[in-house]
């Protein structure tokens, strides 16, 4: 694969690096009250646009085919939204006595609270030849669950920003997440044929809006002289993230391949990816809503920004190994 092709394929990861660099050079453009007016354009318009786009792109009609595999869905959702955040919380009790930046540690907890992503787990499951229908169902269903459960988990494990009351958080979540998602689904029903024919780049659209959100979040950070991020903490957090991913992938693999599990090798592939992947597209807007007013919001966001490319990189590297395992088990 040529350099240009590689850059084109990884444009979003490069985009994250670029917008953080631009925010570092000129933070005043994207700060609250600045020319971009992020308190309106990001908090309401950009977040609503992402979830309207999700509503348009979610193929809920495909979910019925995978609906009956209840045991698999229960395993994935319980692991993602119960075991994952609880295990991270217990792990962080040990890390809290270390000199690692406390806001990055809080960021690790937010990663644990996130729902599965709509795309990466499905793409990797398909690449291996696993149960794609189950991956689609759990990604979509997990996204719907995450709209309600993720904010509750964030508030449970981390508490809310003192400047935003609990009722305000959920009313804003309803108006900027639930309503656009429902409208997107209604619009999809009427223009489904056109969408199937034209195949609009939903992923690219959401990614561009997401880059705007990331940019303004880091503008607030770099405009605040009180915030400092030490390199030691950042390196340790990167290592922790890769360790968590590897450990949880191995754990889900062990659980789903037990003799009495009744899961097929194709099911195991979907379980491994869907249980361990976390959504950046849903996560960043939710953090923006739940922690509105936190001066350390961008530091809390850093682990999720690292986790996203890490899960794609690790998943892609493991595709050949998992594929050969699945083929050998199916013979």
PDB file of C-alpha atoms in Angstrom:
ATOM      1  CA  UNK A   1       0.000   0.000   0.000  1.00  0.00           C
ATOM      2  CA  UNK A   2       1.476   3.362  -1.107  1.00  0.00           C
ATOM      3  CA  UNK A   3       1.975   6.282   1.258  1.00  0.00           C
ATOM      4  CA  UNK A   4      -0.771   8.375  -0.386  1.00  0.00           C
ATOM      5  CA  UNK A   5      -3.259   5.519  -0.172  1.00  0.00           C
ATOM      6  CA  UNK A   6      -2.361   4.919   3.475  1.00  0.00           C
ATOM      7  CA  UNK A   7      -2.827   8.630   4.275  1.00  0.00           C
ATOM      8  CA  UNK A   8      -6.206   8.614   2.511  1.00  0.00           C
ATOM      9  CA  UNK A   9      -7.295   5.571   4.491  1.00  0.00           C
ATOM     10  CA  UNK A  10      -6.189   7.002   7.855  1.00  0.00           C
ATOM     11  CA  UNK A  11      -7.343  10.588   7.194  1.00  0.00           C
ATOM     12  CA  UNK A  12      -9.453  10.763  10.353  1.00  0.00           C
ATOM     13  CA  UNK A  13      -6.560   9.833  12.676  1.00  0.00           C
ATOM     14  CA  UNK A  14      -4.394  12.433  10.891  1.00  0.00           C
ATOM     15  CA  UNK A  15      -7.295  14.877  11.207  1.00  0.00           C
ATOM     16  CA  UNK A  16      -7.352  14.424  15.005  1.00  0.00           C
ATOM     17  CA  UNK A  17      -3.606  15.212  15.191  1.00  0.00           C
ATOM     18  CA  UNK A  18      -4.053  18.215  12.871  1.00  0.00           C
ATOM     19  CA  UNK A  19      -6.997  19.818  14.712  1.00  0.00           C
ATOM     20  CA  UNK A  20      -5.212  19.414  18.072  1.00  0.00           C
ATOM     21  CA  UNK A  21      -2.103  21.064  16.542  1.00  0.00           C
ATOM     22  CA  UNK A  22      -4.210  23.940  15.122  1.00  0.00           C
ATOM     23  CA  UNK A  23      -5.956  24.351  18.498  1.00  0.00           C
ATOM     24  CA  UNK A  24      -2.495  24.569  20.127  1.00  0.00           C
ATOM     25  CA  UNK A  25      -1.335  27.264  17.696  1.00  0.00           C
ATOM     26  CA  UNK A  26      -4.504  29.403  17.795  1.00  0.00           C
ATOM     27  CA  UNK A  27      -6.863  28.419  20.618  1.00  0.00           C
ATOM     28  CA  UNK A  28      -8.807  31.706  20.719  1.00  0.00           C
ATOM     29  CA  UNK A  29     -10.807  30.897  17.557  1.00  0.00           C
ATOM     30  CA  UNK A  30     -12.574  27.865  19.041  1.00  0.00           C
ATOM     31  CA  UNK A  31     -12.890  28.836  22.712  1.00  0.00           C
ATOM     32  CA  UNK A  32     -16.253  29.457  24.347  1.00  0.00           C
ATOM     33  CA  UNK A  33     -17.356  32.961  23.325  1.00  0.00           C
ATOM     34  CA  UNK A  34     -14.862  32.989  20.406  1.00  0.00           C
ATOM     35  CA  UNK A  35     -15.594  33.537  16.689  1.00  0.00           C
ATOM     36  CA  UNK A  36     -16.868  29.952  16.187  1.00  0.00           C
ATOM     37  CA  UNK A  37     -19.362  30.301  19.054  1.00  0.00           C
ATOM     38  CA  UNK A  38     -18.954  26.610  20.084  1.00  0.00           C
ATOM     39  CA  UNK A  39     -21.514  27.012  22.881  1.00  0.00           C
ATOM     40  CA  UNK A  40     -24.127  27.082  20.067  1.00  0.00           C
ATOM     41  CA  UNK A  41     -22.503  25.629  16.925  1.00  0.00           C
ATOM     42  CA  UNK A  42     -20.943  22.630  18.729  1.00  0.00           C
ATOM     43  CA  UNK A  43     -23.123  22.048  21.798  1.00  0.00           C
ATOM     44  CA  UNK A  44     -26.355  22.066  19.808  1.00  0.00           C
ATOM     45  CA  UNK A  45     -25.831  22.067  16.007  1.00  0.00           C
ATOM     46  CA  UNK A  46     -22.787  19.736  15.656  1.00  0.00           C
ATOM     47  CA  UNK A  47     -23.949  17.174  18.235  1.00  0.00           C
ATOM     48  CA  UNK A  48     -27.478  17.122  16.746  1.00  0.00           C
ATOM     49  CA  UNK A  49     -25.983  16.704  13.247  1.00  0.00           C
ATOM     50  CA  UNK A  50     -23.984  13.625  14.346  1.00  0.00           C
ATOM     51  CA  UNK A  51     -27.035  11.885  15.795  1.00  0.00           C
ATOM     52  CA  UNK A  52     -29.326  12.868  12.915  1.00  0.00           C
ATOM     53  CA  UNK A  53     -26.682  11.350  10.637  1.00  0.00           C
ATOM     54  CA  UNK A  54     -26.645   8.209  12.833  1.00  0.00           C
ATOM     55  CA  UNK A  55     -30.442   7.989  12.572  1.00  0.00           C
ATOM     56  CA  UNK A  56     -30.250   8.218   8.777  1.00  0.00           C
ATOM     57  CA  UNK A  57     -27.531   5.570   8.493  1.00  0.00           C
ATOM     58  CA  UNK A  58     -28.734   2.975  11.053  1.00  0.00           C
ATOM     59  CA  UNK A  59     -30.295   0.096   9.116  1.00  0.00           C
ATOM     60  CA  UNK A  60     -32.748  -0.972  11.801  1.00  0.00           C
ATOM     61  CA  UNK A  61     -34.519  -3.186   9.252  1.00  0.00           C
ATOM     62  CA  UNK A  62     -31.416  -5.423   9.221  1.00  0.00           C
ATOM     63  CA  UNK A  63     -31.550  -5.969  12.965  1.00  0.00           C
ATOM     64  CA  UNK A  64     -34.579  -8.284  12.919  1.00  0.00           C
ATOM     65  CA  UNK A  65     -32.541 -11.076  11.307  1.00  0.00           C
ATOM     66  CA  UNK A  66     -30.192 -11.161  14.307  1.00  0.00           C
ATOM     67  CA  UNK A  67     -32.813 -10.516  16.970  1.00  0.00           C
ATOM     68  CA  UNK A  68     -33.263 -14.137  18.075  1.00  0.00           C
ATOM     69  CA  UNK A  69     -29.657 -14.692  19.189  1.00  0.00           C
ATOM     70  CA  UNK A  70     -30.505 -13.430  22.703  1.00  0.00           C
ATOM     71  CA  UNK A  71     -27.648 -15.132  24.587  1.00  0.00           C
ATOM     72  CA  UNK A  72     -25.009 -13.515  22.356  1.00  0.00           C
ATOM     73  CA  UNK A  73     -26.583 -10.044  22.635  1.00  0.00           C
ATOM     74  CA  UNK A  74     -26.919 -10.367  26.408  1.00  0.00           C
ATOM     75  CA  UNK A  75     -23.255 -11.367  26.713  1.00  0.00           C
ATOM     76  CA  UNK A  76     -22.002  -8.449  24.576  1.00  0.00           C
ATOM     77  CA  UNK A  77     -24.156  -5.747  26.198  1.00  0.00           C
ATOM     78  CA  UNK A  78     -23.488  -6.986  29.748  1.00  0.00           C
ATOM     79  CA  UNK A  79     -19.732  -7.125  29.121  1.00  0.00           C
ATOM     80  CA  UNK A  80     -19.673  -3.692  27.442  1.00  0.00           C
ATOM     81  CA  UNK A  81     -21.944  -1.728  29.757  1.00  0.00           C
ATOM     82  CA  UNK A  82     -21.585  -3.573  33.099  1.00  0.00           C
ATOM     83  CA  UNK A  83     -18.365  -5.601  33.370  1.00  0.00           C
ATOM     84  CA  UNK A  84     -16.120  -3.194  31.384  1.00  0.00           C
ATOM     85  CA  UNK A  85     -16.838   0.015  33.397  1.00  0.00           C
ATOM     86  CA  UNK A  86     -16.837  -1.868  36.726  1.00  0.00           C
ATOM     87  CA  UNK A  87     -13.495  -3.583  35.991  1.00  0.00           C
ATOM     88  CA  UNK A  88     -11.955  -0.235  34.962  1.00  0.00           C
ATOM     89  CA  UNK A  89     -13.261   1.389  38.165  1.00  0.00           C
ATOM     90  CA  UNK A  90     -11.638  -1.340  40.305  1.00  0.00           C
ATOM     91  CA  UNK A  91      -8.377  -1.035  38.328  1.00  0.00           C
ATOM     92  CA  UNK A  92      -8.387   2.760  38.803  1.00  0.00           C
ATOM     93  CA  UNK A  93      -8.613   2.348  42.581  1.00  0.00           C
ATOM     94  CA  UNK A  94      -5.099   0.861  42.350  1.00  0.00           C
ATOM     95  CA  UNK A  95      -3.852   3.483  39.870  1.00  0.00           C
ATOM     96  CA  UNK A  96      -5.135   6.370  42.001  1.00  0.00           C
ATOM     97  CA  UNK A  97      -2.150   6.001  44.347  1.00  0.00           C
ATOM     98  CA  UNK A  98       0.299   6.445  41.424  1.00  0.00           C
ATOM     99  CA  UNK A  99       1.552   9.829  40.091  1.00  0.00           C
ATOM    100  CA  UNK A 100      -0.459   9.413  36.845  1.00  0.00           C
ATOM    101  CA  UNK A 101      -2.513  12.519  35.952  1.00  0.00           C
ATOM    102  CA  UNK A 102      -5.888  12.168  37.726  1.00  0.00           C
ATOM    103  CA  UNK A 103      -7.841  13.632  34.780  1.00  0.00           C
ATOM    104  CA  UNK A 104      -6.393  11.040  32.397  1.00  0.00           C
ATOM    105  CA  UNK A 105      -7.442   8.351  34.883  1.00  0.00           C
ATOM    106  CA  UNK A 106     -10.963   9.807  34.903  1.00  0.00           C
ATOM    107  CA  UNK A 107     -10.756   9.670  31.107  1.00  0.00           C
ATOM    108  CA  UNK A 108     -10.006   5.926  31.304  1.00  0.00           C
ATOM    109  CA  UNK A 109     -13.207   5.527  33.319  1.00  0.00           C
ATOM    110  CA  UNK A 110     -15.191   7.369  30.612  1.00  0.00           C
ATOM    111  CA  UNK A 111     -13.821   4.910  28.034  1.00  0.00           C
ATOM    112  CA  UNK A 112     -15.263   2.056  30.092  1.00  0.00           C
ATOM    113  CA  UNK A 113     -18.695   3.732  30.140  1.00  0.00           C
ATOM    114  CA  UNK A 114     -18.960   4.106  26.357  1.00  0.00           C
ATOM    115  CA  UNK A 115     -21.252   1.964  24.138  1.00  0.00           C
ATOM    116  CA  UNK A 116     -19.891  -0.102  21.217  1.00  0.00           C
ATOM    117  CA  UNK A 117     -19.140   1.787  17.977  1.00  0.00           C
ATOM    118  CA  UNK A 118     -21.469   1.649  14.981  1.00  0.00           C
ATOM    119  CA  UNK A 119     -18.740   0.861  12.441  1.00  0.00           C
ATOM    120  CA  UNK A 120     -15.312  -0.500  13.483  1.00  0.00           C
ATOM    121  CA  UNK A 121     -16.506  -3.701  15.215  1.00  0.00           C
ATOM    122  CA  UNK A 122     -18.745  -4.519  12.225  1.00  0.00           C
ATOM    123  CA  UNK A 123     -15.973  -3.831   9.687  1.00  0.00           C
ATOM    124  CA  UNK A 124     -13.474  -6.072  11.522  1.00  0.00           C
ATOM    125  CA  UNK A 125     -16.052  -8.843  12.074  1.00  0.00           C
ATOM    126  CA  UNK A 126     -16.801  -8.765   8.338  1.00  0.00           C
ATOM    127  CA  UNK A 127     -13.075  -8.777   7.465  1.00  0.00           C
ATOM    128  CA  UNK A 128     -12.595 -11.981   9.485  1.00  0.00           C
ATOM    129  CA  UNK A 129     -15.809 -13.579   8.168  1.00  0.00           C
ATOM    130  CA  UNK A 130     -17.571 -13.645  11.547  1.00  0.00           C
ATOM    131  CA  UNK A 131     -21.242 -13.252  12.408  1.00  0.00           C
ATOM    132  CA  UNK A 132     -21.822  -9.880  10.720  1.00  0.00           C
ATOM    133  CA  UNK A 133     -25.566  -9.754  11.483  1.00  0.00           C
ATOM    134  CA  UNK A 134     -24.843 -10.143  15.216  1.00  0.00           C
ATOM    135  CA  UNK A 135     -22.141  -7.452  15.033  1.00  0.00           C
ATOM    136  CA  UNK A 136     -24.548  -5.042  13.272  1.00  0.00           C
ATOM    137  CA  UNK A 137     -27.279  -5.737  15.848  1.00  0.00           C
ATOM    138  CA  UNK A 138     -25.023  -5.252  18.885  1.00  0.00           C
ATOM    139  CA  UNK A 139     -23.390  -2.110  17.492  1.00  0.00           C
ATOM    140  CA  UNK A 140     -26.759  -0.515  16.689  1.00  0.00           C
ATOM    141  CA  UNK A 141     -28.566  -1.779  19.811  1.00  0.00           C
ATOM    142  CA  UNK A 142     -25.591  -0.806  21.983  1.00  0.00           C
ATOM    143  CA  UNK A 143     -25.703   2.707  20.501  1.00  0.00           C
ATOM    144  CA  UNK A 144     -29.390   3.029  21.401  1.00  0.00           C
ATOM    145  CA  UNK A 145     -28.740   1.679  24.920  1.00  0.00           C
ATOM    146  CA  UNK A 146     -25.745   3.966  25.281  1.00  0.00           C
ATOM    147  CA  UNK A 147     -27.867   7.085  24.811  1.00  0.00           C
ATOM    148  CA  UNK A 148     -29.514   6.315  28.169  1.00  0.00           C
ATOM    149  CA  UNK A 149     -26.995   4.101  30.003  1.00  0.00           C
ATOM    150  CA  UNK A 150     -23.705   5.905  29.178  1.00  0.00           C
ATOM    151  CA  UNK A 151     -24.689   9.253  30.782  1.00  0.00           C
ATOM    152  CA  UNK A 152     -25.966   7.349  33.846  1.00  0.00           C
ATOM    153  CA  UNK A 153     -22.675   5.408  34.092  1.00  0.00           C
ATOM    154  CA  UNK A 154     -20.648   8.627  33.706  1.00  0.00           C
ATOM    155  CA  UNK A 155     -22.647  10.280  36.479  1.00  0.00           C
ATOM    156  CA  UNK A 156     -22.411   7.148  38.664  1.00  0.00           C
ATOM    157  CA  UNK A 157     -18.636   6.689  38.371  1.00  0.00           C
ATOM    158  CA  UNK A 158     -17.484  10.293  37.955  1.00  0.00           C
ATOM    159  CA  UNK A 159     -20.288  12.610  39.086  1.00  0.00           C
ATOM    160  CA  UNK A 160     -21.459  15.634  37.108  1.00  0.00           C
ATOM    161  CA  UNK A 161     -19.918  19.003  36.436  1.00  0.00           C
ATOM    162  CA  UNK A 162     -21.040  21.271  39.280  1.00  0.00           C
ATOM    163  CA  UNK A 163     -22.096  23.980  36.819  1.00  0.00           C
ATOM    164  CA  UNK A 164     -24.689  21.804  35.071  1.00  0.00           C
ATOM    165  CA  UNK A 165     -27.704  20.368  36.972  1.00  0.00           C
ATOM    166  CA  UNK A 166     -28.727  16.736  36.449  1.00  0.00           C
ATOM    167  CA  UNK A 167     -32.082  17.622  34.805  1.00  0.00           C
ATOM    168  CA  UNK A 168     -30.351  19.999  32.390  1.00  0.00           C
ATOM    169  CA  UNK A 169     -27.978  17.217  31.262  1.00  0.00           C
ATOM    170  CA  UNK A 170     -30.834  14.858  30.398  1.00  0.00           C
ATOM    171  CA  UNK A 171     -33.001  17.495  28.750  1.00  0.00           C
ATOM    172  CA  UNK A 172     -30.026  18.459  26.551  1.00  0.00           C
ATOM    173  CA  UNK A 173     -29.295  14.777  25.834  1.00  0.00           C
ATOM    174  CA  UNK A 174     -32.916  14.322  24.800  1.00  0.00           C
ATOM    175  CA  UNK A 175     -32.959  17.372  22.502  1.00  0.00           C
ATOM    176  CA  UNK A 176     -29.529  16.902  20.897  1.00  0.00           C
ATOM    177  CA  UNK A 177     -29.269  13.076  20.863  1.00  0.00           C
ATOM    178  CA  UNK A 178     -32.635  11.295  21.060  1.00  0.00           C
ATOM    179  CA  UNK A 179     -34.747  13.724  18.982  1.00  0.00           C
ATOM    180  CA  UNK A 180     -32.259  14.005  16.034  1.00  0.00           C
ATOM    181  CA  UNK A 181     -31.794  10.204  16.074  1.00  0.00           C
ATOM    182  CA  UNK A 182     -35.569   9.606  15.875  1.00  0.00           C
ATOM    183  CA  UNK A 183     -35.988  12.270  13.157  1.00  0.00           C
ATOM    184  CA  UNK A 184     -33.134  10.632  11.205  1.00  0.00           C
ATOM    185  CA  UNK A 185     -34.881   7.245  11.417  1.00  0.00           C
ATOM    186  CA  UNK A 186     -38.214   8.766  10.271  1.00  0.00           C
ATOM    187  CA  UNK A 187     -36.540  10.549   7.324  1.00  0.00           C
ATOM    188  CA  UNK A 188     -34.716   7.298   6.435  1.00  0.00           C
ATOM    189  CA  UNK A 189     -38.056   5.509   6.131  1.00  0.00           C
ATOM    190  CA  UNK A 190     -39.151   7.925   3.383  1.00  0.00           C
ATOM    191  CA  UNK A 191     -35.887   8.149   1.430  1.00  0.00           C
ATOM    192  CA  UNK A 192     -34.581   4.597   2.000  1.00  0.00           C
ATOM    193  CA  UNK A 193     -34.457   3.720  -1.706  1.00  0.00           C
ATOM    194  CA  UNK A 194     -32.548   6.913  -2.523  1.00  0.00           C
ATOM    195  CA  UNK A 195     -30.071   6.228   0.324  1.00  0.00           C
ATOM    196  CA  UNK A 196     -29.516   2.657  -0.860  1.00  0.00           C
ATOM    197  CA  UNK A 197     -28.937   3.882  -4.407  1.00  0.00           C
ATOM    198  CA  UNK A 198     -26.677   6.877  -3.676  1.00  0.00           C
ATOM    199  CA  UNK A 199     -24.926   5.505  -0.543  1.00  0.00           C
ATOM    200  CA  UNK A 200     -24.008   8.884   1.044  1.00  0.00           C
ATOM    201  CA  UNK A 201     -20.716   8.936   3.009  1.00  0.00           C
ATOM    202  CA  UNK A 202     -22.329   8.898   6.474  1.00  0.00           C
ATOM    203  CA  UNK A 203     -19.089   7.890   8.219  1.00  0.00           C
ATOM    204  CA  UNK A 204     -17.063  10.707   6.627  1.00  0.00           C
ATOM    205  CA  UNK A 205     -19.753  13.301   7.471  1.00  0.00           C
ATOM    206  CA  UNK A 206     -19.852  12.280  11.161  1.00  0.00           C
ATOM    207  CA  UNK A 207     -16.048  12.199  11.296  1.00  0.00           C
ATOM    208  CA  UNK A 208     -15.767  15.774   9.943  1.00  0.00           C
ATOM    209  CA  UNK A 209     -18.271  17.065  12.524  1.00  0.00           C
ATOM    210  CA  UNK A 210     -16.411  15.112  15.208  1.00  0.00           C
ATOM    211  CA  UNK A 211     -13.142  16.831  14.247  1.00  0.00           C
ATOM    212  CA  UNK A 212     -14.844  20.183  14.851  1.00  0.00           C
ATOM    213  CA  UNK A 213     -15.934  19.049  18.331  1.00  0.00           C
ATOM    214  CA  UNK A 214     -12.411  17.792  19.142  1.00  0.00           C
ATOM    215  CA  UNK A 215     -10.909  21.078  17.872  1.00  0.00           C
ATOM    216  CA  UNK A 216     -13.089  23.313  20.087  1.00  0.00           C
ATOM    217  CA  UNK A 217     -12.576  21.020  23.099  1.00  0.00           C
ATOM    218  CA  UNK A 218      -8.792  21.416  22.819  1.00  0.00           C
ATOM    219  CA  UNK A 219      -9.070  25.158  22.135  1.00  0.00           C
ATOM    220  CA  UNK A 220     -10.585  25.459  25.621  1.00  0.00           C
ATOM    221  CA  UNK A 221      -7.658  23.467  27.035  1.00  0.00           C
ATOM    222  CA  UNK A 222      -4.856  25.409  25.391  1.00  0.00           C
ATOM    223  CA  UNK A 223      -6.524  28.742  26.248  1.00  0.00           C
ATOM    224  CA  UNK A 224      -6.425  27.746  29.940  1.00  0.00           C
ATOM    225  CA  UNK A 225      -2.951  28.335  31.435  1.00  0.00           C
ATOM    226  CA  UNK A 226      -3.746  26.201  34.511  1.00  0.00           C
ATOM    227  CA  UNK A 227      -3.884  22.912  32.580  1.00  0.00           C
ATOM    228  CA  UNK A 228      -0.701  20.918  32.169  1.00  0.00           C
ATOM    229  CA  UNK A 229      -0.290  17.397  30.744  1.00  0.00           C
ATOM    230  CA  UNK A 230       2.915  15.564  31.609  1.00  0.00           C
ATOM    231  CA  UNK A 231       4.385  13.204  29.006  1.00  0.00           C
ATOM    232  CA  UNK A 232       4.970  10.431  31.573  1.00  0.00           C
ATOM    233  CA  UNK A 233       1.228  10.146  32.306  1.00  0.00           C
ATOM    234  CA  UNK A 234       0.383  10.164  28.590  1.00  0.00           C
ATOM    235  CA  UNK A 235       2.827   7.332  27.751  1.00  0.00           C
ATOM    236  CA  UNK A 236       1.600   5.233  30.700  1.00  0.00           C
ATOM    237  CA  UNK A 237      -2.045   5.752  29.663  1.00  0.00           C
ATOM    238  CA  UNK A 238      -1.275   4.630  26.081  1.00  0.00           C
ATOM    239  CA  UNK A 239       0.331   1.430  27.445  1.00  0.00           C
ATOM    240  CA  UNK A 240      -2.630   0.883  29.804  1.00  0.00           C
ATOM    241  CA  UNK A 241      -5.116   1.268  26.916  1.00  0.00           C
ATOM    242  CA  UNK A 242      -3.349  -1.353  24.772  1.00  0.00           C
ATOM    243  CA  UNK A 243      -3.106  -3.666  27.805  1.00  0.00           C
ATOM    244  CA  UNK A 244      -6.833  -3.272  28.562  1.00  0.00           C
ATOM    245  CA  UNK A 245      -7.773  -4.026  24.962  1.00  0.00           C
ATOM    246  CA  UNK A 246      -5.573  -7.107  24.727  1.00  0.00           C
ATOM    247  CA  UNK A 247      -6.723  -8.429  28.122  1.00  0.00           C
ATOM    248  CA  UNK A 248     -10.434  -7.923  27.403  1.00  0.00           C
ATOM    249  CA  UNK A 249     -10.202  -9.406  23.901  1.00  0.00           C
ATOM    250  CA  UNK A 250      -8.502 -12.470  25.394  1.00  0.00           C
ATOM    251  CA  UNK A 251     -11.101 -12.636  28.209  1.00  0.00           C
ATOM    252  CA  UNK A 252     -14.093 -12.492  25.818  1.00  0.00           C
ATOM    253  CA  UNK A 253     -12.392 -15.077  23.606  1.00  0.00           C
ATOM    254  CA  UNK A 254     -11.961 -17.462  26.578  1.00  0.00           C
ATOM    255  CA  UNK A 255     -15.559 -17.015  27.780  1.00  0.00           C
ATOM    256  CA  UNK A 256     -17.114 -17.462  24.328  1.00  0.00           C
ATOM    257  CA  UNK A 257     -15.066 -20.569  23.415  1.00  0.00           C
ATOM    258  CA  UNK A 258     -15.828 -22.588  26.547  1.00  0.00           C
ATOM    259  CA  UNK A 259     -17.277 -26.039  25.882  1.00  0.00           C
ATOM    260  CA  UNK A 260     -20.717 -25.158  27.245  1.00  0.00           C
ATOM    261  CA  UNK A 261     -20.933 -21.663  25.703  1.00  0.00           C
ATOM    262  CA  UNK A 262     -22.929 -22.771  22.590  1.00  0.00           C
ATOM    263  CA  UNK A 263     -21.318 -19.974  20.525  1.00  0.00           C
ATOM    264  CA  UNK A 264     -20.001 -20.776  17.039  1.00  0.00           C
ATOM    265  CA  UNK A 265     -16.536 -19.539  15.935  1.00  0.00           C
ATOM    266  CA  UNK A 266     -18.302 -16.860  13.847  1.00  0.00           C
ATOM    267  CA  UNK A 267     -20.199 -15.750  16.977  1.00  0.00           C
ATOM    268  CA  UNK A 268     -16.935 -15.554  18.933  1.00  0.00           C
ATOM    269  CA  UNK A 269     -15.459 -13.155  16.359  1.00  0.00           C
ATOM    270  CA  UNK A 270     -18.443 -10.787  16.711  1.00  0.00           C
ATOM    271  CA  UNK A 271     -18.293 -11.072  20.522  1.00  0.00           C
ATOM    272  CA  UNK A 272     -14.559 -10.274  20.734  1.00  0.00           C
ATOM    273  CA  UNK A 273     -14.834  -7.110  18.629  1.00  0.00           C
ATOM    274  CA  UNK A 274     -18.237  -5.824  19.799  1.00  0.00           C
ATOM    275  CA  UNK A 275     -17.519  -6.340  23.519  1.00  0.00           C
ATOM    276  CA  UNK A 276     -14.177  -4.529  23.546  1.00  0.00           C
ATOM    277  CA  UNK A 277     -14.642  -1.680  21.051  1.00  0.00           C
ATOM    278  CA  UNK A 278     -15.852   1.741  22.238  1.00  0.00           C
ATOM    279  CA  UNK A 279     -17.592   4.516  20.323  1.00  0.00           C
ATOM    280  CA  UNK A 280     -15.767   7.797  19.746  1.00  0.00           C
ATOM    281  CA  UNK A 281     -18.608   9.163  17.587  1.00  0.00           C
ATOM    282  CA  UNK A 282     -21.134   8.855  20.433  1.00  0.00           C
ATOM    283  CA  UNK A 283     -18.593   9.317  23.225  1.00  0.00           C
ATOM    284  CA  UNK A 284     -17.142  12.767  22.494  1.00  0.00           C
ATOM    285  CA  UNK A 285     -20.547  14.524  22.101  1.00  0.00           C
ATOM    286  CA  UNK A 286     -21.796  12.840  25.305  1.00  0.00           C
ATOM    287  CA  UNK A 287     -18.735  13.958  27.265  1.00  0.00           C
ATOM    288  CA  UNK A 288     -19.299  17.462  25.890  1.00  0.00           C
ATOM    289  CA  UNK A 289     -22.852  17.425  27.298  1.00  0.00           C
ATOM    290  CA  UNK A 290     -22.297  15.647  30.636  1.00  0.00           C
ATOM    291  CA  UNK A 291     -19.098  17.562  31.517  1.00  0.00           C
ATOM    292  CA  UNK A 292     -20.055  20.954  30.099  1.00  0.00           C
ATOM    293  CA  UNK A 293     -18.185  23.508  32.201  1.00  0.00           C
ATOM    294  CA  UNK A 294     -15.309  21.174  33.225  1.00  0.00           C
ATOM    295  CA  UNK A 295     -12.023  22.954  32.507  1.00  0.00           C
ATOM    296  CA  UNK A 296     -10.364  19.515  32.264  1.00  0.00           C
ATOM    297  CA  UNK A 297     -12.829  18.169  29.670  1.00  0.00           C
ATOM    298  CA  UNK A 298     -10.154  17.767  26.987  1.00  0.00           C
ATOM    299  CA  UNK A 299      -7.881  15.782  29.337  1.00  0.00           C
ATOM    300  CA  UNK A 300     -10.828  13.523  30.183  1.00  0.00           C
ATOM    301  CA  UNK A 301     -11.332  13.068  26.402  1.00  0.00           C
ATOM    302  CA  UNK A 302      -7.700  12.067  25.694  1.00  0.00           C
ATOM    303  CA  UNK A 303      -7.966   8.318  26.597  1.00  0.00           C
ATOM    304  CA  UNK A 304     -11.026   7.941  24.326  1.00  0.00           C
ATOM    305  CA  UNK A 305      -9.139   9.716  21.502  1.00  0.00           C
ATOM    306  CA  UNK A 306      -6.298   7.201  22.004  1.00  0.00           C
ATOM    307  CA  UNK A 307      -8.589   4.177  22.422  1.00  0.00           C
ATOM    308  CA  UNK A 308     -10.303   4.758  19.054  1.00  0.00           C
ATOM    309  CA  UNK A 309      -7.230   4.392  16.755  1.00  0.00           C
ATOM    310  CA  UNK A 310      -5.754   1.760  19.114  1.00  0.00           C
ATOM    311  CA  UNK A 311      -8.795  -0.548  18.733  1.00  0.00           C
ATOM    312  CA  UNK A 312      -8.691  -0.225  14.928  1.00  0.00           C
ATOM    313  CA  UNK A 313      -4.908  -0.790  14.799  1.00  0.00           C
ATOM    314  CA  UNK A 314      -4.988  -3.777  17.157  1.00  0.00           C
ATOM    315  CA  UNK A 315      -8.081  -5.269  15.492  1.00  0.00           C
ATOM    316  CA  UNK A 316      -6.564  -4.930  12.011  1.00  0.00           C
ATOM    317  CA  UNK A 317      -3.310  -6.596  13.127  1.00  0.00           C
ATOM    318  CA  UNK A 318      -5.256  -9.520  14.641  1.00  0.00           C
ATOM    319  CA  UNK A 319      -7.565 -10.089  11.626  1.00  0.00           C
ATOM    320  CA  UNK A 320      -5.298 -12.703   9.900  1.00  0.00           C
ATOM    321  CA  UNK A 321      -4.713 -14.619  13.185  1.00  0.00           C
ATOM    322  CA  UNK A 322      -8.416 -14.685  14.162  1.00  0.00           C
ATOM    323  CA  UNK A 323      -9.406 -15.583  10.592  1.00  0.00           C
ATOM    324  CA  UNK A 324      -7.056 -18.593  10.481  1.00  0.00           C
ATOM    325  CA  UNK A 325      -8.339 -19.716  13.904  1.00  0.00           C
ATOM    326  CA  UNK A 326     -11.974 -19.466  12.742  1.00  0.00           C
ATOM    327  CA  UNK A 327     -11.310 -21.344   9.501  1.00  0.00           C
ATOM    328  CA  UNK A 328      -9.509 -24.142  11.364  1.00  0.00           C
ATOM    329  CA  UNK A 329     -12.421 -24.467  13.848  1.00  0.00           C
ATOM    330  CA  UNK A 330     -15.037 -24.607  11.073  1.00  0.00           C
ATOM    331  CA  UNK A 331     -13.377 -27.492   9.235  1.00  0.00           C
TER     332      UNK A 331
END
